[in-house]
PDB file of C-alpha atoms and ligand atoms in Angstrom:
ATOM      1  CA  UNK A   1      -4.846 -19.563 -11.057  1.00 82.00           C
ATOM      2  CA  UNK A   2      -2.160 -19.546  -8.963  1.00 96.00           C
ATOM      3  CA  UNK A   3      -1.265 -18.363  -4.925  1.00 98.00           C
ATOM      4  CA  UNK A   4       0.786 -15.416  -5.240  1.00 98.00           C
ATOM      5  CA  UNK A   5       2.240 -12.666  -2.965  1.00 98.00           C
ATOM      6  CA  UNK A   6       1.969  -8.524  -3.005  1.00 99.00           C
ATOM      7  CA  UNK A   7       2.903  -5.964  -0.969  1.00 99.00           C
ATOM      8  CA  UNK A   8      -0.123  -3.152   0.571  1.00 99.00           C
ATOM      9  CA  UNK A   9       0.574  -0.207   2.871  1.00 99.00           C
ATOM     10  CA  UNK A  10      -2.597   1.030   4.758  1.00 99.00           C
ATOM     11  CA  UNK A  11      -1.034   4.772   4.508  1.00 99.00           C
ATOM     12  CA  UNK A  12      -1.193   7.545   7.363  1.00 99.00           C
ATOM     13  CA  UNK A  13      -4.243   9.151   6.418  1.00 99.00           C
ATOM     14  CA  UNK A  14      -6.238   5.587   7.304  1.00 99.00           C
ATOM     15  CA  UNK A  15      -4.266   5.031  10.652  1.00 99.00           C
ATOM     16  CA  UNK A  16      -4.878   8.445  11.575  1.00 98.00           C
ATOM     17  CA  UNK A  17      -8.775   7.752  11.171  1.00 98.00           C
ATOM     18  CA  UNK A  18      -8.299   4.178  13.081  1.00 98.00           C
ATOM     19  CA  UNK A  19      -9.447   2.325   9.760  1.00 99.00           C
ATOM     20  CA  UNK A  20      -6.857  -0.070   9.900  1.00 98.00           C
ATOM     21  CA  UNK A  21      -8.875  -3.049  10.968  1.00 98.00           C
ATOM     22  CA  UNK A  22     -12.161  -1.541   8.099  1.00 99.00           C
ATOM     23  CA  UNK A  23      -8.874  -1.368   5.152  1.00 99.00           C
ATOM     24  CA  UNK A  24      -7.850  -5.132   5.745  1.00 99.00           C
ATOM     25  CA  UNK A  25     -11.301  -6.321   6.038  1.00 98.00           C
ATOM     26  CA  UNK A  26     -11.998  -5.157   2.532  1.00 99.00           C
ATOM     27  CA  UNK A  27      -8.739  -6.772   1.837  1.00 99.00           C
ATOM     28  CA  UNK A  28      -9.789  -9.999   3.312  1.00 99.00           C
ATOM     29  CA  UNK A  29     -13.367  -9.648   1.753  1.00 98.00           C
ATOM     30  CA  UNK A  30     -11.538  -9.461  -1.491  1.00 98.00           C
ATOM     31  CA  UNK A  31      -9.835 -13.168  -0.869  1.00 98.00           C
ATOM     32  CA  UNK A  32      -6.533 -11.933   0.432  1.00 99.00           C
ATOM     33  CA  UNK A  33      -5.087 -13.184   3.279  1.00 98.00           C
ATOM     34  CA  UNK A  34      -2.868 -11.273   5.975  1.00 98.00           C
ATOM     35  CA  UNK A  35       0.319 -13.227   5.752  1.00 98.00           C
ATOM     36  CA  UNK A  36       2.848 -10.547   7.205  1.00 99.00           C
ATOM     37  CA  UNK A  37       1.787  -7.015   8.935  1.00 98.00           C
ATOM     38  CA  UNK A  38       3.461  -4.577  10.794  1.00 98.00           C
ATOM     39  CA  UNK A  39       2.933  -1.038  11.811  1.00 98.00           C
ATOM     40  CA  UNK A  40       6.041   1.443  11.555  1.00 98.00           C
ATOM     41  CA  UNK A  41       6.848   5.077  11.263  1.00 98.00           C
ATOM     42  CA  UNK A  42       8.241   5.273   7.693  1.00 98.00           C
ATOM     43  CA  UNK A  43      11.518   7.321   7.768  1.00 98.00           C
ATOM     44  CA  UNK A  44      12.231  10.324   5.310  1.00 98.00           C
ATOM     45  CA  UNK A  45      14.852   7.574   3.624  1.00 98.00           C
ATOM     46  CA  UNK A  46      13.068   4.810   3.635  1.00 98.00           C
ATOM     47  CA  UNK A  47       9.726   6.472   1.932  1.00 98.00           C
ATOM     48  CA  UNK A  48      12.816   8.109  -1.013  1.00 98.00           C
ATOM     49  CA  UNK A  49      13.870   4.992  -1.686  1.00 98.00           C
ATOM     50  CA  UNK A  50      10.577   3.252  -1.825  1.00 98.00           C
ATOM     51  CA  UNK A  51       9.255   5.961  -3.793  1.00 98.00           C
ATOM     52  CA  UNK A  52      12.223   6.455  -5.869  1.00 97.00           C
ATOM     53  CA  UNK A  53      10.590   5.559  -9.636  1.00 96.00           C
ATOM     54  CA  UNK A  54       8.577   8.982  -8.639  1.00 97.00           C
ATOM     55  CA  UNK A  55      11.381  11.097  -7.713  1.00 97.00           C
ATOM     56  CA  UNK A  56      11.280  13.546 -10.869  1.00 98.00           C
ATOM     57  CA  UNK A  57       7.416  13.934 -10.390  1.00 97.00           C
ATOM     58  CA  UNK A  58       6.704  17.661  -9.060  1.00 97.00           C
ATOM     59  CA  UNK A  59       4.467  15.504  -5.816  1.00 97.00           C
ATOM     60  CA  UNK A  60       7.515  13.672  -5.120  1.00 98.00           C
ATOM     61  CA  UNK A  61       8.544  15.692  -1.763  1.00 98.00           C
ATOM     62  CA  UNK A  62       4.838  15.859  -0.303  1.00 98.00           C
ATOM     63  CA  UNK A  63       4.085  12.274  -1.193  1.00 98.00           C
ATOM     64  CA  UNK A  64       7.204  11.810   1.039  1.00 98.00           C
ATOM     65  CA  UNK A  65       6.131  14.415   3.347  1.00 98.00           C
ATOM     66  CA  UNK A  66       2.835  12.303   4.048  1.00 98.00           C
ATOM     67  CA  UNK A  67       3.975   9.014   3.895  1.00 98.00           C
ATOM     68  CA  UNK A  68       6.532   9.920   6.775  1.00 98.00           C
ATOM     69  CA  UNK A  69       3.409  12.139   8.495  1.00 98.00           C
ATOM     70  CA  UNK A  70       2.159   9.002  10.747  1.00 98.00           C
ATOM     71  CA  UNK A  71       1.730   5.647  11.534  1.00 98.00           C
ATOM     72  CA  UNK A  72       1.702   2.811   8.309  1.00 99.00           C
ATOM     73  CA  UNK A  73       0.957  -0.621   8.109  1.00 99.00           C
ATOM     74  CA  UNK A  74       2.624  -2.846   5.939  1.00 99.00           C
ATOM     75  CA  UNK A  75       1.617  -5.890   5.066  1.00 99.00           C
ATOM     76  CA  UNK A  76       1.998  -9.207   2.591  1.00 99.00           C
ATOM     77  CA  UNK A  77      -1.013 -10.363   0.980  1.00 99.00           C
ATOM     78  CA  UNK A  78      -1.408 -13.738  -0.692  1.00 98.00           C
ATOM     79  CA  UNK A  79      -3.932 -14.920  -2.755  1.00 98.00           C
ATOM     80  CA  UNK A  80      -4.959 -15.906  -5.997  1.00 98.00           C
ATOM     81  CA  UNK A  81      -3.826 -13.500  -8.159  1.00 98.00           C
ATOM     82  CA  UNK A  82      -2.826 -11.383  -5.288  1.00 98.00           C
ATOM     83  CA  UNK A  83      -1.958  -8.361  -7.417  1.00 98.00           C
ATOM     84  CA  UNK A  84      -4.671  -8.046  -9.407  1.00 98.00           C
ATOM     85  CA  UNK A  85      -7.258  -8.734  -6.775  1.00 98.00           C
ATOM     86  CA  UNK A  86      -5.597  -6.130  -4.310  1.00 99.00           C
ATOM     87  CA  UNK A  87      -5.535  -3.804  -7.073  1.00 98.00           C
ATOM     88  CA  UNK A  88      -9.185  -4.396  -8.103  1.00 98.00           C
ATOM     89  CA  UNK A  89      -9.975  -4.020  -4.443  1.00 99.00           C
ATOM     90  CA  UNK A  90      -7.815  -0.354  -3.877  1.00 98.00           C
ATOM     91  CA  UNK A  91      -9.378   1.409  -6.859  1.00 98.00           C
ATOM     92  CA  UNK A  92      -8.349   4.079  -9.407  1.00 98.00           C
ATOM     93  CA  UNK A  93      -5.690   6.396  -7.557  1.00 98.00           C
ATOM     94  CA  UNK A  94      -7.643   9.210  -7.100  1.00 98.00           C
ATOM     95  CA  UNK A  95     -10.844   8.414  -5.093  1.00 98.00           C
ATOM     96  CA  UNK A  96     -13.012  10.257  -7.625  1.00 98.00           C
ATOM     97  CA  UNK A  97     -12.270   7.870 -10.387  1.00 98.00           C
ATOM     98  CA  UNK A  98     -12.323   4.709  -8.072  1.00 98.00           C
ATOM     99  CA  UNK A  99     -15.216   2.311  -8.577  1.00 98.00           C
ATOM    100  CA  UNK A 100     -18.008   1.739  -5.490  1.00 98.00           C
ATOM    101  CA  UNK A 101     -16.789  -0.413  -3.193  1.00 98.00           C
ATOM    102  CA  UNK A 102     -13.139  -0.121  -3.662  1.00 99.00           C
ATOM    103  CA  UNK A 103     -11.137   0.981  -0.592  1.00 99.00           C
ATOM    104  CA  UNK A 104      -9.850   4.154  -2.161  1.00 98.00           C
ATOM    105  CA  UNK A 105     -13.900   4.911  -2.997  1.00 98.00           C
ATOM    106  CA  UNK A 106     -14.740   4.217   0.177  1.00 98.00           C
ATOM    107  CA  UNK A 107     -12.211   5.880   2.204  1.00 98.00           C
ATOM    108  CA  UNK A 108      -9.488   7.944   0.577  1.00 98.00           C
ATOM    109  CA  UNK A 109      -9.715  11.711   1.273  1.00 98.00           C
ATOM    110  CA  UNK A 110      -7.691  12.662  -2.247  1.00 98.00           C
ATOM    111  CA  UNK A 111      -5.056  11.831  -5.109  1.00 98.00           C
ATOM    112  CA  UNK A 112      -2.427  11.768  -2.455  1.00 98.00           C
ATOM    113  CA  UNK A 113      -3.926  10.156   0.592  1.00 98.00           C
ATOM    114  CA  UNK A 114      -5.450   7.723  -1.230  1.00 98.00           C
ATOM    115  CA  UNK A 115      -5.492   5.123   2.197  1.00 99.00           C
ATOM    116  CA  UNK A 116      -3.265   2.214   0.603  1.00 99.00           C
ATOM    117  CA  UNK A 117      -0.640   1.223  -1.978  1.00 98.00           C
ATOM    118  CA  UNK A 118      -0.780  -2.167  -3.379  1.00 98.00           C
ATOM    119  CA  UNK A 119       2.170  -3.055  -5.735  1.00 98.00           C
ATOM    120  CA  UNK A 120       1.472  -3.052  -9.663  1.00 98.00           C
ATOM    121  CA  UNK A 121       3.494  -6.089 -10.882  1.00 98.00           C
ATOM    122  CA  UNK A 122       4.455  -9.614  -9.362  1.00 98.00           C
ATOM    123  CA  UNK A 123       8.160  -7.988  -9.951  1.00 98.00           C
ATOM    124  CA  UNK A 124       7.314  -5.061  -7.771  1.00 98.00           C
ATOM    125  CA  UNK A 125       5.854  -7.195  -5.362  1.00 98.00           C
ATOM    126  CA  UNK A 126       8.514  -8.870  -4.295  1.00 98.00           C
ATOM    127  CA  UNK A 127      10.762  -6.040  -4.579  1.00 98.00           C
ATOM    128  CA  UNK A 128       8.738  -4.010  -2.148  1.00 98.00           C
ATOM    129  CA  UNK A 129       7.997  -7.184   0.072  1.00 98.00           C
ATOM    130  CA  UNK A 130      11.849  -7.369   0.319  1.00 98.00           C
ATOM    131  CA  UNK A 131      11.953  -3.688   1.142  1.00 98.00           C
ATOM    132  CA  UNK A 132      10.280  -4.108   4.152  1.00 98.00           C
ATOM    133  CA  UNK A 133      10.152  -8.246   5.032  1.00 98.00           C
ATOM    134  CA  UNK A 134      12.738 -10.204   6.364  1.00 98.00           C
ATOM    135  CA  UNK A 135      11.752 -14.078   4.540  1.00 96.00           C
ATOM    136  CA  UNK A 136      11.164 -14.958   8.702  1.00 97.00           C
ATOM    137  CA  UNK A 137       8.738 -12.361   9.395  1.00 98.00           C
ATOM    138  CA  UNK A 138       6.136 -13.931   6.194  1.00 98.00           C
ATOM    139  CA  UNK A 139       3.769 -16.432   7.940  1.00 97.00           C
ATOM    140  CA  UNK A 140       1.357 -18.530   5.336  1.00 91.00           C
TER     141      UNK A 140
HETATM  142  P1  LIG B 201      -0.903   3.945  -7.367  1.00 50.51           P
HETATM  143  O1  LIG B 201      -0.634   4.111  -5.889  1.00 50.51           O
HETATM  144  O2  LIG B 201      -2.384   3.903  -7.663  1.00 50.51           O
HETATM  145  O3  LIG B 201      -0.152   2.799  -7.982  1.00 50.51           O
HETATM  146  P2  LIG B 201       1.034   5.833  -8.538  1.00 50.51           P
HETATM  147  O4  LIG B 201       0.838   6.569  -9.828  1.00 50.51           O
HETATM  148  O5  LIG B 201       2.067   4.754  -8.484  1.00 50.51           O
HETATM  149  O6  LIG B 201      -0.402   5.294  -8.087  1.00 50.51           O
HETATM  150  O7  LIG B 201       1.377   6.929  -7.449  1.00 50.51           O
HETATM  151  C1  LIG B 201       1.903   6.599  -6.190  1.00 50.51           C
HETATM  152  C2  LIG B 201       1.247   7.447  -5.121  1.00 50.51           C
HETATM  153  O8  LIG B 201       1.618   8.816  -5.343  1.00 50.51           O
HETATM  154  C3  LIG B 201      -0.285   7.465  -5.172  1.00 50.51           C
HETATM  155  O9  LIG B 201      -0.896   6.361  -4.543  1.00 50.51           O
HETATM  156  C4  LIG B 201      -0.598   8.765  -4.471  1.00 50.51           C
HETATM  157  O10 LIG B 201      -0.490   8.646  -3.050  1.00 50.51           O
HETATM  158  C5  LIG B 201       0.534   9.663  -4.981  1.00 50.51           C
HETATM  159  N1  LIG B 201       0.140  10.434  -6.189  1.00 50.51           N
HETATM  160  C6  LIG B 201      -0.032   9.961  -7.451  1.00 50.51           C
HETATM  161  N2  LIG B 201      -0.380  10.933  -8.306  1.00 50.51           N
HETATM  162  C7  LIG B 201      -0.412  12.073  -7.552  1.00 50.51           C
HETATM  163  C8  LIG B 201      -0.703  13.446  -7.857  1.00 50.51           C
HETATM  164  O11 LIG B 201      -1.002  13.819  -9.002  1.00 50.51           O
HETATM  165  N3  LIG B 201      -0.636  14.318  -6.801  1.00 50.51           N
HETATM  166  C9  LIG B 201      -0.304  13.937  -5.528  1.00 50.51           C
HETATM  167  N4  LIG B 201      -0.019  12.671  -5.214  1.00 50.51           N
HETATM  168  C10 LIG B 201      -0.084  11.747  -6.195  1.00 50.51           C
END
């Protein structure tokens, strides 16, 4: 199978609770490896536009509203099937659906701070990667 790229974001809900070094174990547990990672305050415009596909949902503003309410770490994951695996790893979006031992079962306090994002295509990936990454910034 081959080495591929996605894009996480440990959200403000697990910064606030200091699990950022807990989230990417799980992450690394899973067989993904760290290859870019850097903590930022999301702006209002940046967390629009990288939310934009969910802009007519009625949870659009408050998604915004938390994503923008601390701390995130981004971060570039490669692996073997890196979007799968992170996305086996993170767990159903709403914690009560998630499986044991997925991140979101394990730590997310609800629907909306659900802990991480992990992209949902190879094409979304890099999208969001470039969202976020200058090509410099990606260490393998
Ligand atoms: P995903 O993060 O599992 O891919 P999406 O449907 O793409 O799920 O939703 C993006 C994010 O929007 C979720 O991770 C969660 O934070 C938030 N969200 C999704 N559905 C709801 C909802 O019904 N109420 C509040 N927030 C939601």
């Amino acid at each position: 199978m081959a080495v591929t790229r996605t894009f996480s974001i440990i959200k403000p809900d697990a910064t606030r609770r200091n699990l950022t070094g807990a989230v990417t174990k799980m992450l690394e547990d899973a067989g993904l490896r760290v290859v870019a990672s850097k903590r930022i305050q999301m702006t209002r415009e940046q967390a629009e536009g990288f939310y934009a596909v969910h802009k007519e949902r009625p949870f659009f503003g408050e998604l915004c509203d938390f994503m923008t309410s601390g701390p995130v770490v981004v971060q570039v994951l490669e692996g073997e099937d890196a979007v799968k695996r992170n996305r086996d790893v993170m767990g159903a979006t709403n914690p009560a659906d998630a499986a044991d031992g997925t991140i979101r079962k394990t730590f997310a306090e609800g629907i909306e701070a659900n802990s991480v994002h992990g992209s949902d295509s190879d094409e979304n990936a890099a999208i969001e990667i470039d969202y976020f990454f200058d090509e410099n910034e990606i260490v393998g």
